[in-house]
Amino acid sequence: MKSKSGRVAFTALLAALALALSFLEGLLPPLPMMPPGAKLGLSNLATMYAAGSLGLPSALFLAVFKGAFTLVTRGGMAGLMSLSGGVISTVVMWLLLKKANASLGVVGVCGALAHNAAQLCAAYFLTSTSVLFYVPFLLVFGVLTGLLTGLVLKLTLKPLERLQKYLGP
């Protein structure tokens, strides 16, 4: 995107999309057999797209913005978990997209697993070793939700690219 104002506008739209997806995801009933607190991670679509199309600084802005919003709306522990998972997964997704030219499915899975790993590390240091019980569940659900996120991004890639083109010459 050549226009700085277009880049800012598009980043703001992605931030709004991430918050809207997070809100909608919160309205969904918990899926059977998912560990408590586990989510589909649909708001990561915006971050994953930004990592591939706008670059690491814009993608990290979205991850920090989502973490700050979670901090304000759900409290310190939730904000810390969102921030730790979001920042680590964003860096992993950016590396895979820009340096390894990985498919969106691989990027989604690795991003979800990195997000889960960072949150588990934060929870481990803040609570107790009992959080390690979640590892097998989070591995399985990380792969499934990561594949879903990669697929949804692949399906929405064309409209996002058209919008990005429209906002910046």
PDB file of C-alpha atoms in Angstrom:
ATOM      1  CA  MET A   1       0.000   0.000   0.000  1.00  0.00           C
ATOM      2  CA  LYS A   2       1.611   3.245  -1.132  1.00  0.00           C
ATOM      3  CA  SER A   3      -0.615   5.776   0.645  1.00  0.00           C
ATOM      4  CA  LYS A   4       0.162   6.212   4.342  1.00  0.00           C
ATOM      5  CA  SER A   5      -3.411   7.294   5.096  1.00  0.00           C
ATOM      6  CA  GLY A   6      -4.725   4.271   3.191  1.00  0.00           C
ATOM      7  CA  ARG A   7      -2.447   1.991   5.206  1.00  0.00           C
ATOM      8  CA  VAL A   8      -3.639   3.530   8.481  1.00  0.00           C
ATOM      9  CA  ALA A   9      -7.287   3.255   7.394  1.00  0.00           C
ATOM     10  CA  PHE A  10      -6.869  -0.365   6.365  1.00  0.00           C
ATOM     11  CA  THR A  11      -5.087  -1.228   9.624  1.00  0.00           C
ATOM     12  CA  ALA A  12      -7.946   0.407  11.536  1.00  0.00           C
ATOM     13  CA  LEU A  13     -10.455  -1.648   9.562  1.00  0.00           C
ATOM     14  CA  LEU A  14      -8.527  -4.814  10.406  1.00  0.00           C
ATOM     15  CA  ALA A  15      -8.502  -3.799  14.094  1.00  0.00           C
ATOM     16  CA  ALA A  16     -12.273  -3.293  13.996  1.00  0.00           C
ATOM     17  CA  LEU A  17     -12.678  -6.643  12.227  1.00  0.00           C
ATOM     18  CA  ALA A  18     -10.550  -8.381  14.866  1.00  0.00           C
ATOM     19  CA  LEU A  19     -12.633  -6.911  17.702  1.00  0.00           C
ATOM     20  CA  ALA A  20     -15.908  -7.743  15.963  1.00  0.00           C
ATOM     21  CA  LEU A  21     -14.812 -11.335  15.336  1.00  0.00           C
ATOM     22  CA  SER A  22     -13.660 -11.657  18.938  1.00  0.00           C
ATOM     23  CA  PHE A  23     -17.018 -10.340  20.168  1.00  0.00           C
ATOM     24  CA  LEU A  24     -18.970 -12.696  17.883  1.00  0.00           C
ATOM     25  CA  GLU A  25     -16.798 -15.603  18.942  1.00  0.00           C
ATOM     26  CA  GLY A  26     -17.620 -14.805  22.571  1.00  0.00           C
ATOM     27  CA  LEU A  27     -21.321 -15.208  21.766  1.00  0.00           C
ATOM     28  CA  LEU A  28     -20.829 -18.766  20.537  1.00  0.00           C
ATOM     29  CA  PRO A  29     -21.534 -21.516  23.050  1.00  0.00           C
ATOM     30  CA  PRO A  30     -18.471 -23.502  24.102  1.00  0.00           C
ATOM     31  CA  LEU A  31     -17.765 -26.366  21.762  1.00  0.00           C
ATOM     32  CA  PRO A  32     -18.051 -29.824  23.314  1.00  0.00           C
ATOM     33  CA  MET A  33     -14.798 -31.280  24.618  1.00  0.00           C
ATOM     34  CA  MET A  34     -12.881 -27.991  24.262  1.00  0.00           C
ATOM     35  CA  PRO A  35     -10.878 -27.026  27.321  1.00  0.00           C
ATOM     36  CA  PRO A  36     -12.207 -24.094  29.374  1.00  0.00           C
ATOM     37  CA  GLY A  37     -11.244 -20.769  27.834  1.00  0.00           C
ATOM     38  CA  ALA A  38     -10.321 -22.281  24.458  1.00  0.00           C
ATOM     39  CA  LYS A  39     -11.611 -20.292  21.490  1.00  0.00           C
ATOM     40  CA  LEU A  40     -11.648 -20.704  17.730  1.00  0.00           C
ATOM     41  CA  GLY A  41      -9.276 -17.765  17.271  1.00  0.00           C
ATOM     42  CA  LEU A  42     -11.217 -16.126  14.458  1.00  0.00           C
ATOM     43  CA  SER A  43      -9.934 -12.667  15.397  1.00  0.00           C
ATOM     44  CA  ASN A  44      -6.482 -13.915  14.438  1.00  0.00           C
ATOM     45  CA  LEU A  45      -7.622 -13.773  10.809  1.00  0.00           C
ATOM     46  CA  ALA A  46      -6.972 -10.030  10.852  1.00  0.00           C
ATOM     47  CA  THR A  47      -3.541 -10.462  12.389  1.00  0.00           C
ATOM     48  CA  MET A  48      -2.591 -13.240   9.989  1.00  0.00           C
ATOM     49  CA  TYR A  49      -3.699 -11.173   7.003  1.00  0.00           C
ATOM     50  CA  ALA A  50      -1.801  -8.117   8.279  1.00  0.00           C
ATOM     51  CA  ALA A  51       1.347 -10.203   8.808  1.00  0.00           C
ATOM     52  CA  GLY A  52       1.272 -11.284   5.177  1.00  0.00           C
ATOM     53  CA  SER A  53       0.133  -8.095   3.486  1.00  0.00           C
ATOM     54  CA  LEU A  54       1.103  -5.139   5.688  1.00  0.00           C
ATOM     55  CA  GLY A  55       4.149  -6.490   7.480  1.00  0.00           C
ATOM     56  CA  LEU A  56       5.234  -7.240  11.011  1.00  0.00           C
ATOM     57  CA  PRO A  57       4.771  -3.761  12.581  1.00  0.00           C
ATOM     58  CA  SER A  58       1.103  -3.526  11.530  1.00  0.00           C
ATOM     59  CA  ALA A  59       0.427  -7.121  12.564  1.00  0.00           C
ATOM     60  CA  LEU A  60       2.068  -6.561  15.960  1.00  0.00           C
ATOM     61  CA  PHE A  61       0.001  -3.399  16.394  1.00  0.00           C
ATOM     62  CA  LEU A  62      -3.143  -5.505  15.908  1.00  0.00           C
ATOM     63  CA  ALA A  63      -1.957  -8.133  18.392  1.00  0.00           C
ATOM     64  CA  VAL A  64      -1.156  -5.485  21.022  1.00  0.00           C
ATOM     65  CA  PHE A  65      -4.419  -3.641  20.302  1.00  0.00           C
ATOM     66  CA  LYS A  66      -6.416  -6.855  20.815  1.00  0.00           C
ATOM     67  CA  GLY A  67      -4.487  -7.565  24.024  1.00  0.00           C
ATOM     68  CA  ALA A  68      -5.106  -4.044  25.346  1.00  0.00           C
ATOM     69  CA  PHE A  69      -8.799  -4.306  24.504  1.00  0.00           C
ATOM     70  CA  THR A  70      -8.990  -7.619  26.343  1.00  0.00           C
ATOM     71  CA  LEU A  71      -7.171  -6.077  29.306  1.00  0.00           C
ATOM     72  CA  VAL A  72      -9.710  -3.250  29.508  1.00  0.00           C
ATOM     73  CA  THR A  73     -12.799  -5.398  28.973  1.00  0.00           C
ATOM     74  CA  ARG A  74     -11.922  -8.664  30.738  1.00  0.00           C
ATOM     75  CA  GLY A  75      -9.167  -7.872  33.223  1.00  0.00           C
ATOM     76  CA  GLY A  76      -5.476  -8.324  33.839  1.00  0.00           C
ATOM     77  CA  MET A  77      -5.131 -12.085  33.540  1.00  0.00           C
ATOM     78  CA  ALA A  78      -7.139 -12.261  30.303  1.00  0.00           C
ATOM     79  CA  GLY A  79      -5.214  -9.275  28.907  1.00  0.00           C
ATOM     80  CA  LEU A  80      -1.859 -10.861  29.721  1.00  0.00           C
ATOM     81  CA  MET A  81      -2.915 -14.156  28.167  1.00  0.00           C
ATOM     82  CA  SER A  82      -4.165 -12.399  25.021  1.00  0.00           C
ATOM     83  CA  LEU A  83      -1.047 -10.275  24.728  1.00  0.00           C
ATOM     84  CA  SER A  84       1.414 -13.134  25.261  1.00  0.00           C
ATOM     85  CA  GLY A  85      -0.314 -15.458  22.817  1.00  0.00           C
ATOM     86  CA  GLY A  86      -1.020 -12.729  20.275  1.00  0.00           C
ATOM     87  CA  VAL A  87       2.488 -11.313  20.045  1.00  0.00           C
ATOM     88  CA  ILE A  88       4.247 -14.690  19.835  1.00  0.00           C
ATOM     89  CA  SER A  89       1.810 -16.122  17.307  1.00  0.00           C
ATOM     90  CA  THR A  90       2.043 -12.975  15.175  1.00  0.00           C
ATOM     91  CA  VAL A  91       5.814 -13.243  14.941  1.00  0.00           C
ATOM     92  CA  VAL A  92       5.565 -16.951  14.081  1.00  0.00           C
ATOM     93  CA  MET A  93       2.934 -16.313  11.400  1.00  0.00           C
ATOM     94  CA  TRP A  94       4.957 -13.451   9.896  1.00  0.00           C
ATOM     95  CA  LEU A  95       8.102 -15.601   9.760  1.00  0.00           C
ATOM     96  CA  LEU A  96       6.229 -18.428   8.053  1.00  0.00           C
ATOM     97  CA  LEU A  97       4.509 -16.128   5.557  1.00  0.00           C
ATOM     98  CA  LYS A  98       7.504 -13.961   4.675  1.00  0.00           C
ATOM     99  CA  LYS A  99      10.529 -16.168   5.212  1.00  0.00           C
ATOM    100  CA  ALA A 100       9.234 -19.695   4.567  1.00  0.00           C
ATOM    101  CA  ASN A 101       6.411 -18.909   2.099  1.00  0.00           C
ATOM    102  CA  ALA A 102       4.220 -21.433   3.944  1.00  0.00           C
ATOM    103  CA  SER A 103       0.618 -22.206   3.050  1.00  0.00           C
ATOM    104  CA  LEU A 104      -2.188 -20.513   4.982  1.00  0.00           C
ATOM    105  CA  GLY A 105      -3.106 -23.839   6.592  1.00  0.00           C
ATOM    106  CA  VAL A 106       0.427 -24.315   7.941  1.00  0.00           C
ATOM    107  CA  VAL A 107       0.542 -20.673   9.058  1.00  0.00           C
ATOM    108  CA  GLY A 108      -2.815 -21.022  10.824  1.00  0.00           C
ATOM    109  CA  VAL A 109      -1.798 -24.210  12.634  1.00  0.00           C
ATOM    110  CA  CYS A 110       1.628 -22.913  13.685  1.00  0.00           C
ATOM    111  CA  GLY A 111       0.109 -19.599  14.756  1.00  0.00           C
ATOM    112  CA  ALA A 112      -2.514 -21.372  16.879  1.00  0.00           C
ATOM    113  CA  LEU A 113       0.077 -23.692  18.443  1.00  0.00           C
ATOM    114  CA  ALA A 114       2.409 -20.752  19.174  1.00  0.00           C
ATOM    115  CA  HIS A 115      -0.507 -18.833  20.697  1.00  0.00           C
ATOM    116  CA  ASN A 116      -1.402 -21.798  22.913  1.00  0.00           C
ATOM    117  CA  ALA A 117       2.230 -22.367  23.925  1.00  0.00           C
ATOM    118  CA  ALA A 118       2.744 -18.724  24.914  1.00  0.00           C
ATOM    119  CA  GLN A 119      -0.477 -18.704  26.925  1.00  0.00           C
ATOM    120  CA  LEU A 120       0.471 -21.957  28.642  1.00  0.00           C
ATOM    121  CA  CYS A 121       3.859 -20.505  29.590  1.00  0.00           C
ATOM    122  CA  ALA A 122       2.223 -17.380  31.009  1.00  0.00           C
ATOM    123  CA  ALA A 123      -0.346 -19.457  32.910  1.00  0.00           C
ATOM    124  CA  TYR A 124       2.368 -21.794  34.195  1.00  0.00           C
ATOM    125  CA  PHE A 125       4.339 -18.918  35.707  1.00  0.00           C
ATOM    126  CA  LEU A 126       1.234 -17.188  37.082  1.00  0.00           C
ATOM    127  CA  THR A 127      -0.594 -20.196  38.485  1.00  0.00           C
ATOM    128  CA  SER A 128       0.712 -23.729  38.846  1.00  0.00           C
ATOM    129  CA  THR A 129       1.999 -26.709  36.957  1.00  0.00           C
ATOM    130  CA  SER A 130      -1.560 -28.084  36.699  1.00  0.00           C
ATOM    131  CA  VAL A 131      -2.012 -26.071  33.478  1.00  0.00           C
ATOM    132  CA  LEU A 132       0.231 -28.644  31.786  1.00  0.00           C
ATOM    133  CA  PHE A 133      -2.823 -30.915  31.842  1.00  0.00           C
ATOM    134  CA  TYR A 134      -4.133 -28.787  28.939  1.00  0.00           C
ATOM    135  CA  VAL A 135      -1.212 -29.556  26.611  1.00  0.00           C
ATOM    136  CA  PRO A 136      -2.714 -32.570  24.784  1.00  0.00           C
ATOM    137  CA  PHE A 137      -6.076 -30.821  24.355  1.00  0.00           C
ATOM    138  CA  LEU A 138      -4.497 -27.603  23.149  1.00  0.00           C
ATOM    139  CA  LEU A 139      -2.336 -29.474  20.652  1.00  0.00           C
ATOM    140  CA  VAL A 140      -5.366 -31.147  19.088  1.00  0.00           C
ATOM    141  CA  PHE A 141      -7.542 -28.037  19.146  1.00  0.00           C
ATOM    142  CA  GLY A 142      -4.660 -25.844  17.996  1.00  0.00           C
ATOM    143  CA  VAL A 143      -4.279 -27.953  14.870  1.00  0.00           C
ATOM    144  CA  LEU A 144      -8.029 -28.008  14.203  1.00  0.00           C
ATOM    145  CA  THR A 145      -8.646 -24.306  14.839  1.00  0.00           C
ATOM    146  CA  GLY A 146      -5.472 -23.345  12.979  1.00  0.00           C
ATOM    147  CA  LEU A 147      -6.637 -25.266   9.914  1.00  0.00           C
ATOM    148  CA  LEU A 148     -10.025 -23.567  10.194  1.00  0.00           C
ATOM    149  CA  THR A 149      -8.434 -20.120  10.454  1.00  0.00           C
ATOM    150  CA  GLY A 150      -6.185 -20.782   7.466  1.00  0.00           C
ATOM    151  CA  LEU A 151      -9.152 -22.004   5.413  1.00  0.00           C
ATOM    152  CA  VAL A 152     -11.344 -19.018   6.333  1.00  0.00           C
ATOM    153  CA  LEU A 153      -8.534 -16.603   5.451  1.00  0.00           C
ATOM    154  CA  LYS A 154      -8.022 -18.356   2.130  1.00  0.00           C
ATOM    155  CA  LEU A 155     -11.751 -17.960   1.392  1.00  0.00           C
ATOM    156  CA  THR A 156     -11.781 -14.265   2.357  1.00  0.00           C
ATOM    157  CA  LEU A 157      -8.445 -13.324   0.802  1.00  0.00           C
ATOM    158  CA  LYS A 158      -9.841 -11.879  -2.441  1.00  0.00           C
ATOM    159  CA  PRO A 159     -12.311  -9.451  -0.781  1.00  0.00           C
ATOM    160  CA  LEU A 160      -9.616  -8.301   1.673  1.00  0.00           C
ATOM    161  CA  GLU A 161      -7.167  -7.707  -1.175  1.00  0.00           C
ATOM    162  CA  ARG A 162      -9.801  -5.713  -3.112  1.00  0.00           C
ATOM    163  CA  LEU A 163     -10.492  -3.576  -0.040  1.00  0.00           C
ATOM    164  CA  GLN A 164      -6.781  -3.026   0.520  1.00  0.00           C
ATOM    165  CA  LYS A 165      -6.358  -1.972  -3.117  1.00  0.00           C
ATOM    166  CA  TYR A 166      -9.319   0.390  -2.862  1.00  0.00           C
ATOM    167  CA  LEU A 167      -7.898   2.193   0.189  1.00  0.00           C
ATOM    168  CA  GLY A 168      -4.390   2.664  -1.161  1.00  0.00           C
ATOM    169  CA  PRO A 169      -3.340   3.515  -4.707  1.00  0.00           C
TER     170      PRO A 169
END
